[in-house]
């Protein structure tokens, strides 16, 4: 009888089948289902609590963000009766609250038993934490300059202009230590309070970023346009004038430190966002990387990129000197646009070669993305929107104005090449990041067992001496019925011919590329990524340290009006600057680990 059952089922089980009312038949439905209808498990209470905490912290962040954004934007325009001192008071209060929570987390929450049993090894890479420390040091220097300037004119400055730099110094110092030490934490206790504290810290950094962007934009656009009084704030118009040489030096040096303060806030937002996503997550206890960092094979890209970087710095100096004089402004713009078009063309060609190398190299690599990797990819795509915004608005203005001067033609070509270069570079970087080596001893990302309840284990069957789960066993049974080449061994198991097994494996696993292509692909990727790294550093430096051809060329300003064009540039340019730095960091990772 057992033999007949085995022939009828076509599959031999590892355990003896229990007798049921249907003789000669087996129930192949997995456990947890009845009559072929899977049972829907009820949501776990911890999962509902986790979702509620995420929703509450998100709503809190959005409300504070909208309120702070309205106040910061209101302080930019003189028509709105919101003064700069009131904005600084709000920012000071937010920094104090965020600093108090970070101190509470480090002194109490992180020291609780079983508070931090897991670490996300993929979160907060070394380059991000090192960049945070460097940018934080520049931000501290900027606050010291502010204190020196405020102390030199204590008789006419508002007291908040002395309290704000002091509060920011304590906030930056506390936050830098907090993010460098605890950025990989997956907090398992006080999850609701931790999420709310992280969103408070993230929104505080966003408010500081908006304030620094507004202040830096006023510095660059204050002298542009016919109606300067519509752009300068009422508080800035009543600032004390520098009367000493030290005050002038401090004021000049502060203008070069604003880009670092802006980037510091964005880096802190990235790390706070990763920590917020990892609250309550569960990952492997022991994770270690076994990836060798290789600097060899990058010499061609480094040499060409370094040469382009030095030439770009020389062009930047020439542009800054000539654009300040109306007589030589056109020549300076011609020099800048010519070099920019040449650089963008080389970058486009490099990205195309890199994408072709990916295509020829096959689909080998790590195609899994964890929370940290997904956040990096999302930030990369979202930050490119700033440059897209400026380029498209500029291209439309130049086409509709029908200006045929060489400087305007080069400006249009530069805008179009920027759009193409951003698209190709995003494709190359995203494709390269997903092909990086997998970290040994770790999973691609962290996961929450409460977010996806475990599915019941499928019955295990023996096919050709190997254990098979339920879906694979059904496949073997179907093959046994349809194929006359299968036979049964003495144990009652189905033996599948090697030709069929090899064909099934070939359908599941794609054919790898040729060995020569696989050997050359990492070298090509390292050369291209090192070259693009230096090019992005160059474009970042030129934009961060004062290159504003969007205002020097008056076509867009006449087409849209000064206020609208200034709003477009001041909104998209800081995000574009962050995109260049984030791209450089991603390309560095690709160059070292390809």
Coordinates of C-alpha atoms in Angstrom, one line a residue:
X1 CA 0.0 0.0 0.0
X2 CA 2.8 2.4 0.8
X3 CA 4.4 1.5 -2.5
X4 CA 1.2 2.3 -4.4
X5 CA 1.0 5.6 -2.5
X6 CA 4.5 6.4 -3.5
X7 CA 3.8 5.7 -7.1
X8 CA 0.6 7.7 -7.0
X9 CA 2.3 10.7 -5.5
X10 CA 5.4 10.4 -7.5
X11 CA 7.5 11.7 -4.6
X12 CA 9.0 10.0 -1.6
X13 CA 8.8 11.9 1.7
X14 CA 11.3 11.9 4.4
X15 CA 8.7 11.1 7.0
X16 CA 6.0 8.4 6.8
X17 CA 2.7 9.9 5.7
X18 CA -0.1 9.8 8.3
X19 CA -3.2 7.9 7.2
X20 CA -6.0 10.1 6.0
X21 CA -9.5 9.6 4.6
X22 CA -8.3 10.0 1.0
X23 CA -6.3 6.8 0.4
X24 CA -3.7 7.1 -2.3
X25 CA -3.6 10.9 -2.2
X26 CA -1.4 13.3 -0.3
X27 CA -2.2 16.8 0.9
X28 CA 0.4 19.0 -0.7
X29 CA -0.9 22.3 0.7
X30 CA 1.5 23.9 3.0
X31 CA 0.8 24.1 6.7
X32 CA -1.2 27.2 7.8
X33 CA -3.6 26.9 4.8
X34 CA -7.0 25.1 4.6
X35 CA -8.4 23.7 1.4
X36 CA -5.8 25.6 -0.7
X37 CA -6.7 29.0 0.8
X38 CA -3.7 30.6 2.7
X39 CA -4.5 31.9 6.2
X40 CA -3.8 35.7 6.7
X41 CA -2.0 36.1 10.0
X42 CA -3.1 39.0 12.2
X43 CA -0.7 41.9 12.5
X44 CA 1.7 41.6 15.3
X45 CA 1.1 44.2 18.1
X46 CA 4.8 45.3 18.0
X47 CA 4.4 45.9 14.3
X48 CA 1.4 48.2 14.9
X49 CA 3.3 50.0 17.6
X50 CA 6.3 50.5 15.3
X51 CA 4.1 51.8 12.5
X52 CA 2.4 54.2 15.0
X53 CA 5.8 55.5 16.1
X54 CA 6.9 56.1 12.6
X55 CA 3.7 58.0 11.7
X56 CA 3.8 60.1 14.9
X57 CA 7.5 61.1 14.4
X58 CA 6.9 61.9 10.7
X59 CA 3.9 64.1 11.5
X60 CA 5.9 65.9 14.2
X61 CA 8.7 66.5 11.7
X62 CA 6.5 67.8 9.0
X63 CA 4.7 70.3 11.3
X64 CA 8.0 71.7 12.7
X65 CA 9.5 71.8 9.2
X66 CA 6.6 73.8 7.8
X67 CA 6.5 76.2 10.7
X68 CA 10.3 76.8 10.6
X69 CA 10.3 77.0 6.8
X70 CA 7.7 79.7 6.9
X71 CA 9.6 81.7 9.5
X72 CA 12.9 81.4 7.6
X73 CA 11.4 82.4 4.3
X74 CA 9.6 85.2 5.9
X75 CA 12.8 86.6 7.3
X76 CA 14.3 86.8 3.9
X77 CA 12.0 89.5 2.5
X78 CA 11.7 92.9 3.9
X79 CA 7.9 93.1 3.2
X80 CA 7.2 90.3 5.7
X81 CA 7.4 91.6 9.3
X82 CA 9.5 88.6 10.5
X83 CA 12.9 89.8 11.6
X84 CA 16.2 87.9 11.5
X85 CA 16.4 88.0 15.3
X86 CA 13.2 86.1 15.7
X87 CA 14.4 83.4 13.3
X88 CA 17.6 83.1 15.3
X89 CA 15.6 82.7 18.6
X90 CA 13.6 79.8 17.1
X91 CA 16.8 78.1 15.8
X92 CA 18.4 78.5 19.1
X93 CA 15.5 76.8 20.9
X94 CA 15.5 73.9 18.5
X95 CA 19.2 73.4 18.8
X96 CA 18.9 73.3 22.6
X97 CA 16.0 70.8 22.5
X98 CA 17.9 68.6 20.1
X99 CA 21.1 68.8 22.1
X100 CA 19.2 67.8 25.3
X101 CA 17.7 64.8 23.6
X102 CA 21.1 63.6 22.2
X103 CA 22.6 63.9 25.7
X104 CA 19.7 61.9 27.2
X105 CA 20.1 59.2 24.5
X106 CA 23.9 58.8 25.1
X107 CA 23.6 58.9 28.9
X108 CA 20.5 56.8 29.5
X109 CA 18.9 55.1 26.5
X110 CA 22.2 53.7 25.0
X111 CA 23.3 52.4 28.4
X112 CA 20.2 50.3 29.1
X113 CA 20.4 46.6 29.0
X114 CA 19.6 45.1 25.6
X115 CA 19.1 48.7 24.2
X116 CA 21.6 48.3 21.3
X117 CA 22.1 44.5 20.7
X118 CA 22.4 45.1 16.9
X119 CA 24.5 47.3 14.6
X120 CA 23.9 48.1 11.0
X121 CA 27.3 47.7 9.4
X122 CA 26.1 49.2 6.1
X123 CA 25.0 52.5 7.7
X124 CA 27.2 55.6 8.1
X125 CA 30.3 54.6 6.0
X126 CA 33.7 56.0 7.0
X127 CA 33.8 58.7 4.4
X128 CA 30.5 60.1 5.6
X129 CA 31.6 60.3 9.2
X130 CA 35.0 61.7 8.3
X131 CA 33.3 64.3 6.1
X132 CA 30.9 65.2 8.9
X133 CA 33.9 65.9 11.2
X134 CA 35.7 68.0 8.7
X135 CA 32.6 70.0 7.8
X136 CA 31.8 70.3 11.5
X137 CA 35.2 71.8 12.2
X138 CA 34.6 74.4 9.5
X139 CA 31.2 75.2 10.9
X140 CA 32.7 75.7 14.4
X141 CA 35.2 78.1 12.8
X142 CA 32.3 80.0 11.2
X143 CA 30.6 80.4 14.5
X144 CA 33.8 81.7 16.1
X145 CA 34.0 84.3 13.4
X146 CA 30.4 85.3 14.1
X147 CA 31.2 85.6 17.8
X148 CA 34.3 87.8 17.1
X149 CA 32.2 90.1 14.9
X150 CA 29.4 90.3 17.4
X151 CA 31.7 90.9 20.3
X152 CA 33.4 93.7 18.3
X153 CA 30.1 95.6 17.9
X154 CA 28.4 94.6 21.2
X155 CA 26.8 98.0 21.5
X156 CA 24.6 97.8 18.4
X157 CA 24.1 94.0 17.9
X158 CA 21.2 92.1 19.2
X159 CA 22.0 89.7 22.1
X160 CA 20.7 86.8 20.2
X161 CA 23.5 87.2 17.7
X162 CA 25.9 86.3 20.5
X163 CA 23.8 83.5 21.9
X164 CA 23.1 81.8 18.6
X165 CA 26.8 81.1 17.7
X166 CA 27.4 79.8 21.3
X167 CA 24.3 77.5 21.0
X168 CA 25.4 76.3 17.5
X169 CA 28.9 75.5 18.8
X170 CA 27.5 73.2 21.5
X171 CA 25.0 71.7 19.1
X172 CA 27.6 70.9 16.4
X173 CA 30.1 69.4 18.9
X174 CA 27.4 67.3 20.6
X175 CA 25.9 66.2 17.3
X176 CA 29.2 65.3 15.7
X177 CA 30.1 63.0 18.6
X178 CA 26.6 61.5 18.7
X179 CA 26.5 60.7 15.0
X180 CA 30.1 59.3 14.8
X181 CA 29.5 57.0 17.8
X182 CA 25.9 56.0 17.5
X183 CA 25.1 56.3 13.8
X184 CA 25.1 52.5 13.4
X185 CA 22.7 51.8 16.3
X186 CA 19.5 49.9 15.9
X187 CA 17.7 51.0 19.1
X188 CA 15.4 48.4 20.6
X189 CA 14.1 50.3 23.6
X190 CA 12.2 53.6 23.9
X191 CA 11.6 53.4 20.1
X192 CA 8.9 56.1 20.0
X193 CA 11.0 58.7 21.9
X194 CA 14.1 57.8 19.9
X195 CA 12.2 58.3 16.6
X196 CA 10.8 61.7 17.7
X197 CA 14.2 62.8 19.0
X198 CA 15.8 61.9 15.7
X199 CA 13.2 63.7 13.6
X200 CA 13.6 66.8 15.9
X201 CA 17.4 66.7 15.2
X202 CA 16.8 66.1 11.5
X203 CA 14.4 69.1 11.2
X204 CA 16.8 71.3 13.2
X205 CA 19.5 70.6 10.7
X206 CA 17.1 71.3 7.9
X207 CA 16.3 74.7 9.4
X208 CA 19.9 75.5 9.9
X209 CA 20.5 74.5 6.3
X210 CA 17.7 76.8 5.1
X211 CA 19.0 79.7 7.2
X212 CA 22.5 79.2 5.9
X213 CA 21.3 79.0 2.3
X214 CA 19.3 82.2 2.7
X215 CA 22.2 84.0 4.2
X216 CA 24.7 82.8 1.6
X217 CA 22.3 83.6 -1.2
X218 CA 21.8 87.1 0.0
X219 CA 25.6 87.5 0.1
X220 CA 25.9 86.5 -3.6
X221 CA 22.7 88.1 -4.9
X222 CA 22.6 91.2 -2.7
X223 CA 24.4 93.3 -5.4
X224 CA 22.4 91.9 -8.3
X225 CA 19.3 93.3 -9.8
X226 CA 18.0 96.8 -9.8
X227 CA 15.9 96.5 -6.6
X228 CA 18.3 95.4 -4.0
X229 CA 16.0 96.6 -1.1
X230 CA 13.5 93.9 -2.1
X231 CA 16.1 91.1 -1.4
X232 CA 18.0 92.3 1.6
X233 CA 16.3 91.7 4.9
X234 CA 15.4 94.5 7.3
X235 CA 17.8 93.1 9.9
X236 CA 20.6 92.8 7.5
X237 CA 20.1 96.4 6.3
X238 CA 20.5 97.6 9.9
X239 CA 23.6 95.6 10.7
X240 CA 26.6 97.3 12.3
X241 CA 29.2 98.2 9.8
X242 CA 32.7 96.8 10.1
X243 CA 35.0 99.6 11.4
X244 CA 38.1 97.6 12.2
X245 CA 40.5 95.5 10.1
X246 CA 39.8 92.4 12.2
X247 CA 36.1 92.7 11.5
X248 CA 36.7 93.0 7.8
X249 CA 38.9 89.9 7.8
X250 CA 36.3 87.9 9.7
X251 CA 33.5 89.0 7.4
X252 CA 35.5 88.0 4.3
X253 CA 36.5 84.7 5.8
X254 CA 32.9 83.9 6.8
X255 CA 31.8 84.1 3.2
X256 CA 34.1 81.2 2.3
X257 CA 32.9 79.0 5.2
X258 CA 29.1 79.1 4.4
X259 CA 29.3 76.2 1.9
X260 CA 30.9 74.0 4.5
X261 CA 28.2 74.9 7.0
X262 CA 25.5 74.1 4.4
X263 CA 27.0 70.7 3.6
X264 CA 27.4 69.8 7.3
X265 CA 23.7 70.2 7.9
X266 CA 22.9 68.0 4.9
X267 CA 25.4 65.3 6.1
X268 CA 23.8 65.3 9.5
X269 CA 20.4 65.0 7.9
X270 CA 21.6 61.9 6.1
X271 CA 22.9 60.2 9.2
X272 CA 19.8 61.1 11.2
X273 CA 17.6 59.7 8.5
X274 CA 19.5 56.4 8.5
X275 CA 19.3 56.1 12.3
X276 CA 15.5 56.8 12.1
X277 CA 15.0 54.0 9.7
X278 CA 17.1 51.6 11.8
X279 CA 15.1 52.1 15.0
X280 CA 13.7 48.7 15.9
X281 CA 15.5 46.9 13.1
X282 CA 17.1 43.5 13.7
X283 CA 20.3 42.5 11.9
X284 CA 23.2 40.0 12.4
X285 CA 25.1 40.4 15.6
X286 CA 28.5 39.9 14.0
X287 CA 29.1 41.6 10.7
X288 CA 32.5 42.3 9.3
X289 CA 33.7 43.4 5.9
X290 CA 36.1 41.4 3.9
X291 CA 36.5 43.8 1.0
X292 CA 40.0 44.8 -0.1
X293 CA 40.5 48.4 -0.9
X294 CA 42.4 48.7 -4.2
X295 CA 44.1 51.8 -5.4
X296 CA 45.9 50.2 -8.3
X297 CA 44.7 50.7 -11.8
X298 CA 43.4 54.2 -11.2
X299 CA 46.4 56.1 -12.4
X300 CA 45.0 57.1 -15.9
X301 CA 41.8 58.5 -14.3
X302 CA 43.7 60.3 -11.5
X303 CA 46.2 61.9 -13.9
X304 CA 43.5 63.1 -16.3
X305 CA 41.3 64.2 -13.5
X306 CA 44.1 66.0 -11.6
X307 CA 45.0 67.9 -14.8
X308 CA 41.4 68.9 -15.4
X309 CA 41.1 69.9 -11.7
X310 CA 44.2 72.3 -11.9
X311 CA 42.9 73.7 -15.2
X312 CA 39.5 74.3 -13.7
X313 CA 40.9 76.1 -10.7
X314 CA 42.9 78.4 -13.1
X315 CA 39.7 79.1 -15.1
X316 CA 37.8 79.8 -11.9
X317 CA 40.3 82.4 -10.8
X318 CA 40.2 84.0 -14.3
X319 CA 36.4 84.0 -14.2
X320 CA 36.2 85.6 -10.8
X321 CA 38.6 88.4 -11.8
X322 CA 37.1 89.2 -15.2
X323 CA 33.4 88.9 -14.3
X324 CA 33.7 91.6 -11.7
X325 CA 34.4 94.2 -14.4
X326 CA 31.8 95.0 -16.9
X327 CA 34.4 95.5 -19.7
X328 CA 35.7 92.0 -19.4
X329 CA 32.6 90.2 -18.2
X330 CA 31.8 88.7 -21.6
X331 CA 35.3 87.3 -22.0
X332 CA 35.1 85.7 -18.5
X333 CA 31.8 84.1 -19.3
X334 CA 33.2 82.7 -22.6
X335 CA 36.1 81.2 -20.8
X336 CA 33.9 79.7 -18.1
X337 CA 31.3 78.2 -20.5
X338 CA 33.9 76.8 -22.9
X339 CA 35.7 75.0 -20.1
X340 CA 32.4 73.8 -18.6
X341 CA 31.2 72.4 -21.9
X342 CA 34.6 70.6 -22.4
X343 CA 34.4 69.1 -18.9
X344 CA 30.8 67.9 -19.2
X345 CA 31.6 66.3 -22.6
X346 CA 34.4 64.3 -21.1
X347 CA 32.3 63.3 -18.2
X348 CA 29.5 62.2 -20.6
X349 CA 31.9 60.0 -22.6
X350 CA 33.3 58.5 -19.4
X351 CA 29.8 57.6 -18.1
X352 CA 28.9 56.0 -21.5
X353 CA 32.0 53.9 -21.4
X354 CA 31.2 52.8 -17.8
X355 CA 27.6 51.9 -18.7
X356 CA 28.9 49.9 -21.7
X357 CA 31.3 48.1 -19.3
X358 CA 28.4 47.2 -17.1
X359 CA 26.5 45.9 -20.1
X360 CA 29.4 43.7 -21.3
X361 CA 30.2 42.5 -17.9
X362 CA 26.9 40.8 -17.4
X363 CA 24.7 40.9 -14.4
X364 CA 27.1 39.6 -11.8
X365 CA 27.3 41.4 -8.6
X366 CA 25.2 42.3 -5.6
X367 CA 21.8 43.4 -6.7
X368 CA 20.3 43.6 -3.2
X369 CA 19.7 46.9 -1.6
X370 CA 19.4 47.5 2.1
X371 CA 18.0 50.6 3.9
X372 CA 21.3 52.4 3.9
X373 CA 21.9 51.7 0.2
X374 CA 18.4 52.7 -0.7
X375 CA 18.7 56.0 1.1
X376 CA 22.0 56.7 -0.7
X377 CA 20.4 56.0 -4.1
X378 CA 17.3 58.1 -3.2
X379 CA 19.4 61.0 -2.1
X380 CA 21.5 60.8 -5.3
X381 CA 18.5 60.9 -7.5
X382 CA 16.7 63.6 -5.5
X383 CA 19.7 65.9 -5.2
X384 CA 20.1 65.9 -9.0
X385 CA 16.7 67.7 -9.3
X386 CA 18.4 71.0 -8.3
X387 CA 20.6 71.0 -11.3
X388 CA 17.8 69.8 -13.5
X389 CA 15.7 72.7 -12.3
X390 CA 18.3 75.4 -13.2
X391 CA 19.3 73.8 -16.5
X392 CA 15.8 73.5 -17.8
X393 CA 14.7 77.0 -16.8
X394 CA 17.9 78.4 -18.4
X395 CA 17.5 76.4 -21.6
X396 CA 13.9 77.6 -22.0
X397 CA 14.9 81.2 -21.5
X398 CA 17.8 81.0 -24.0
X399 CA 15.7 79.3 -26.7
X400 CA 12.8 81.6 -26.4
X401 CA 15.0 84.7 -26.3
X402 CA 16.6 83.7 -29.7
X403 CA 19.9 85.2 -28.8
X404 CA 22.7 84.1 -31.2
X405 CA 25.7 85.6 -29.4
X406 CA 28.5 83.1 -28.8
X407 CA 28.2 83.4 -25.0
X408 CA 24.5 82.6 -25.1
X409 CA 25.0 79.6 -27.4
X410 CA 27.7 78.2 -25.1
X411 CA 25.3 78.8 -22.1
X412 CA 22.6 76.8 -23.9
X413 CA 25.0 74.1 -24.8
X414 CA 26.2 74.0 -21.2
X415 CA 22.7 73.6 -19.9
X416 CA 21.9 70.7 -22.3
X417 CA 25.2 68.9 -21.5
X418 CA 24.4 69.3 -17.8
X419 CA 21.1 67.5 -18.2
X420 CA 22.7 64.7 -20.2
X421 CA 25.6 64.3 -17.9
X422 CA 23.4 64.1 -14.8
X423 CA 21.3 61.4 -16.4
X424 CA 24.3 59.3 -17.5
X425 CA 26.2 59.7 -14.2
X426 CA 23.2 58.6 -12.2
X427 CA 22.8 55.5 -14.3
X428 CA 26.5 54.7 -14.0
X429 CA 26.7 55.3 -10.2
X430 CA 23.5 53.4 -9.4
X431 CA 24.6 50.5 -11.6
X432 CA 28.1 50.4 -10.0
X433 CA 26.8 50.6 -6.4
X434 CA 24.6 47.6 -7.0
X435 CA 27.6 45.6 -8.3
X436 CA 29.8 46.2 -5.4
X437 CA 31.1 43.1 -3.5
X438 CA 28.9 41.7 -0.8
X439 CA 30.1 42.1 2.8
X440 CA 31.2 38.7 4.1
X441 CA 29.3 37.5 7.1
X442 CA 26.4 40.0 6.7
X443 CA 23.2 40.4 4.9
X444 CA 22.6 43.0 2.3
X445 CA 20.5 45.1 4.7
X446 CA 18.8 45.0 8.0
X447 CA 15.4 43.7 8.5
X448 CA 12.6 43.7 11.0
X449 CA 11.0 40.4 11.7
X450 CA 7.8 42.1 12.8
X451 CA 7.4 43.9 9.5
X452 CA 7.2 40.7 7.5
X453 CA 5.9 37.8 9.6
X454 CA 7.7 34.5 8.9
X455 CA 6.0 32.2 6.5
X456 CA 5.3 28.6 7.5
X457 CA 7.9 26.1 6.5
X458 CA 7.0 24.1 3.5
X459 CA 7.0 20.3 3.7
X460 CA 10.4 18.9 2.7
X461 CA 10.5 16.0 0.2
X462 CA 13.4 13.9 -1.1
X463 CA 14.1 14.1 -4.8
X464 CA 17.2 12.2 -6.1
X465 CA 18.7 12.1 -2.6
X466 CA 18.4 15.9 -2.0
X467 CA 15.8 17.7 0.1
X468 CA 13.3 19.8 -1.8
X469 CA 10.7 22.3 -0.5
X470 CA 7.1 22.1 -1.5
X471 CA 7.2 24.2 -4.7
X472 CA 10.3 22.4 -6.0
X473 CA 8.7 19.0 -5.2
X474 CA 5.6 19.8 -7.2
X475 CA 7.8 20.8 -10.1
X476 CA 9.6 17.5 -9.9
X477 CA 6.3 15.6 -9.7
X478 CA 5.1 17.4 -12.8
X479 CA 8.3 16.5 -14.6
X480 CA 7.9 12.8 -13.5
X481 CA 4.5 12.6 -15.0
X482 CA 5.4 14.3 -18.3
X483 CA 8.9 13.0 -18.9
X484 CA 9.4 9.3 -19.8
X485 CA 13.1 9.6 -19.0
X486 CA 12.7 9.8 -15.2
X487 CA 13.0 6.6 -13.1
X488 CA 12.7 5.7 -9.5
X489 CA 15.4 4.4 -7.3
X490 CA 15.2 1.9 -4.6
X491 CA 14.2 4.5 -2.0
X492 CA 11.2 5.5 -4.1
X493 CA 12.7 8.9 -5.0
X494 CA 12.5 10.4 -8.5
X495 CA 15.8 10.6 -10.4
X496 CA 16.0 13.5 -12.8
X497 CA 18.3 13.3 -15.8
X498 CA 21.4 15.6 -15.7
X499 CA 20.5 17.2 -19.0
X500 CA 17.2 18.4 -17.5
X501 CA 18.8 19.6 -14.3
X502 CA 21.4 21.5 -16.2
X503 CA 18.8 23.1 -18.4
X504 CA 16.9 24.2 -15.3
X505 CA 20.0 25.7 -13.7
X506 CA 20.8 27.5 -16.9
X507 CA 17.4 29.1 -16.9
X508 CA 17.8 30.2 -13.3
X509 CA 21.3 31.5 -13.4
X510 CA 22.3 33.9 -16.3
X511 CA 25.4 33.1 -18.3
X512 CA 28.4 35.0 -17.1
X513 CA 30.5 37.1 -19.4
X514 CA 33.8 36.0 -20.8
X515 CA 36.8 35.9 -18.4
X516 CA 38.7 38.6 -20.2
X517 CA 35.7 41.0 -19.9
X518 CA 35.3 40.2 -16.2
X519 CA 39.0 40.8 -15.6
X520 CA 39.0 44.2 -17.4
X521 CA 35.7 45.5 -16.0
X522 CA 37.0 46.4 -12.5
X523 CA 40.0 48.2 -13.9
X524 CA 37.8 50.2 -16.3
X525 CA 35.4 51.1 -13.5
X526 CA 38.2 52.2 -11.2
X527 CA 39.7 54.5 -13.9
X528 CA 36.3 56.0 -14.8
X529 CA 35.2 56.5 -11.2
X530 CA 38.5 58.1 -10.2
X531 CA 38.2 60.5 -13.1
X532 CA 34.6 61.4 -12.4
X533 CA 35.4 61.8 -8.8
X534 CA 37.9 64.6 -9.4
X535 CA 35.5 66.2 -12.0
X536 CA 32.7 66.3 -9.4
X537 CA 35.1 67.8 -6.9
X538 CA 35.9 70.5 -9.3
X539 CA 32.3 71.3 -10.2
X540 CA 31.5 71.3 -6.5
X541 CA 34.3 73.7 -5.6
X542 CA 33.5 76.2 -8.4
X543 CA 29.8 76.4 -7.4
X544 CA 30.5 76.4 -3.6
X545 CA 33.1 79.1 -3.7
X546 CA 31.2 81.7 -5.6
X547 CA 30.9 80.9 -9.3
X548 CA 27.5 82.4 -10.2
X549 CA 27.3 82.7 -14.0
X550 CA 23.5 82.5 -13.7
X551 CA 23.5 86.1 -12.5
X552 CA 26.4 87.4 -14.5
X553 CA 24.6 86.5 -17.7
X554 CA 21.5 88.7 -17.8
X555 CA 19.4 86.7 -20.3
X556 CA 17.6 84.5 -17.7
X557 CA 17.1 87.5 -15.4
X558 CA 15.5 89.5 -18.1
X559 CA 13.3 86.6 -19.2
X560 CA 11.9 85.6 -15.7
X561 CA 12.5 88.7 -13.7
X562 CA 15.2 89.1 -11.0
X563 CA 13.1 87.8 -8.0
X564 CA 11.8 84.7 -9.8
X565 CA 15.2 83.8 -11.2
X566 CA 16.9 84.4 -7.9
X567 CA 14.4 82.1 -6.2
X568 CA 15.0 79.4 -8.8
X569 CA 18.8 79.6 -8.5
X570 CA 18.9 79.9 -4.7
X571 CA 16.6 76.9 -4.4
X572 CA 18.3 74.6 -6.9
X573 CA 22.0 75.5 -6.5
X574 CA 22.5 74.4 -2.9
X575 CA 20.9 71.0 -3.7
X576 CA 23.1 70.8 -6.8
X577 CA 26.2 71.5 -4.7
X578 CA 25.2 68.7 -2.3
X579 CA 24.7 66.4 -5.4
X580 CA 28.3 66.9 -6.5
X581 CA 29.7 66.1 -3.1
X582 CA 27.4 63.1 -2.7
X583 CA 28.4 61.9 -6.1
X584 CA 32.1 62.3 -5.3
X585 CA 31.7 60.2 -2.2
X586 CA 29.8 57.4 -4.1
X587 CA 32.4 57.4 -6.8
X588 CA 35.2 57.1 -4.2
X589 CA 33.5 54.1 -2.8
X590 CA 33.2 52.6 -6.3
X591 CA 36.8 53.3 -7.0
X592 CA 38.1 51.7 -3.9
X593 CA 35.9 48.6 -3.8
X594 CA 35.3 47.7 -7.5

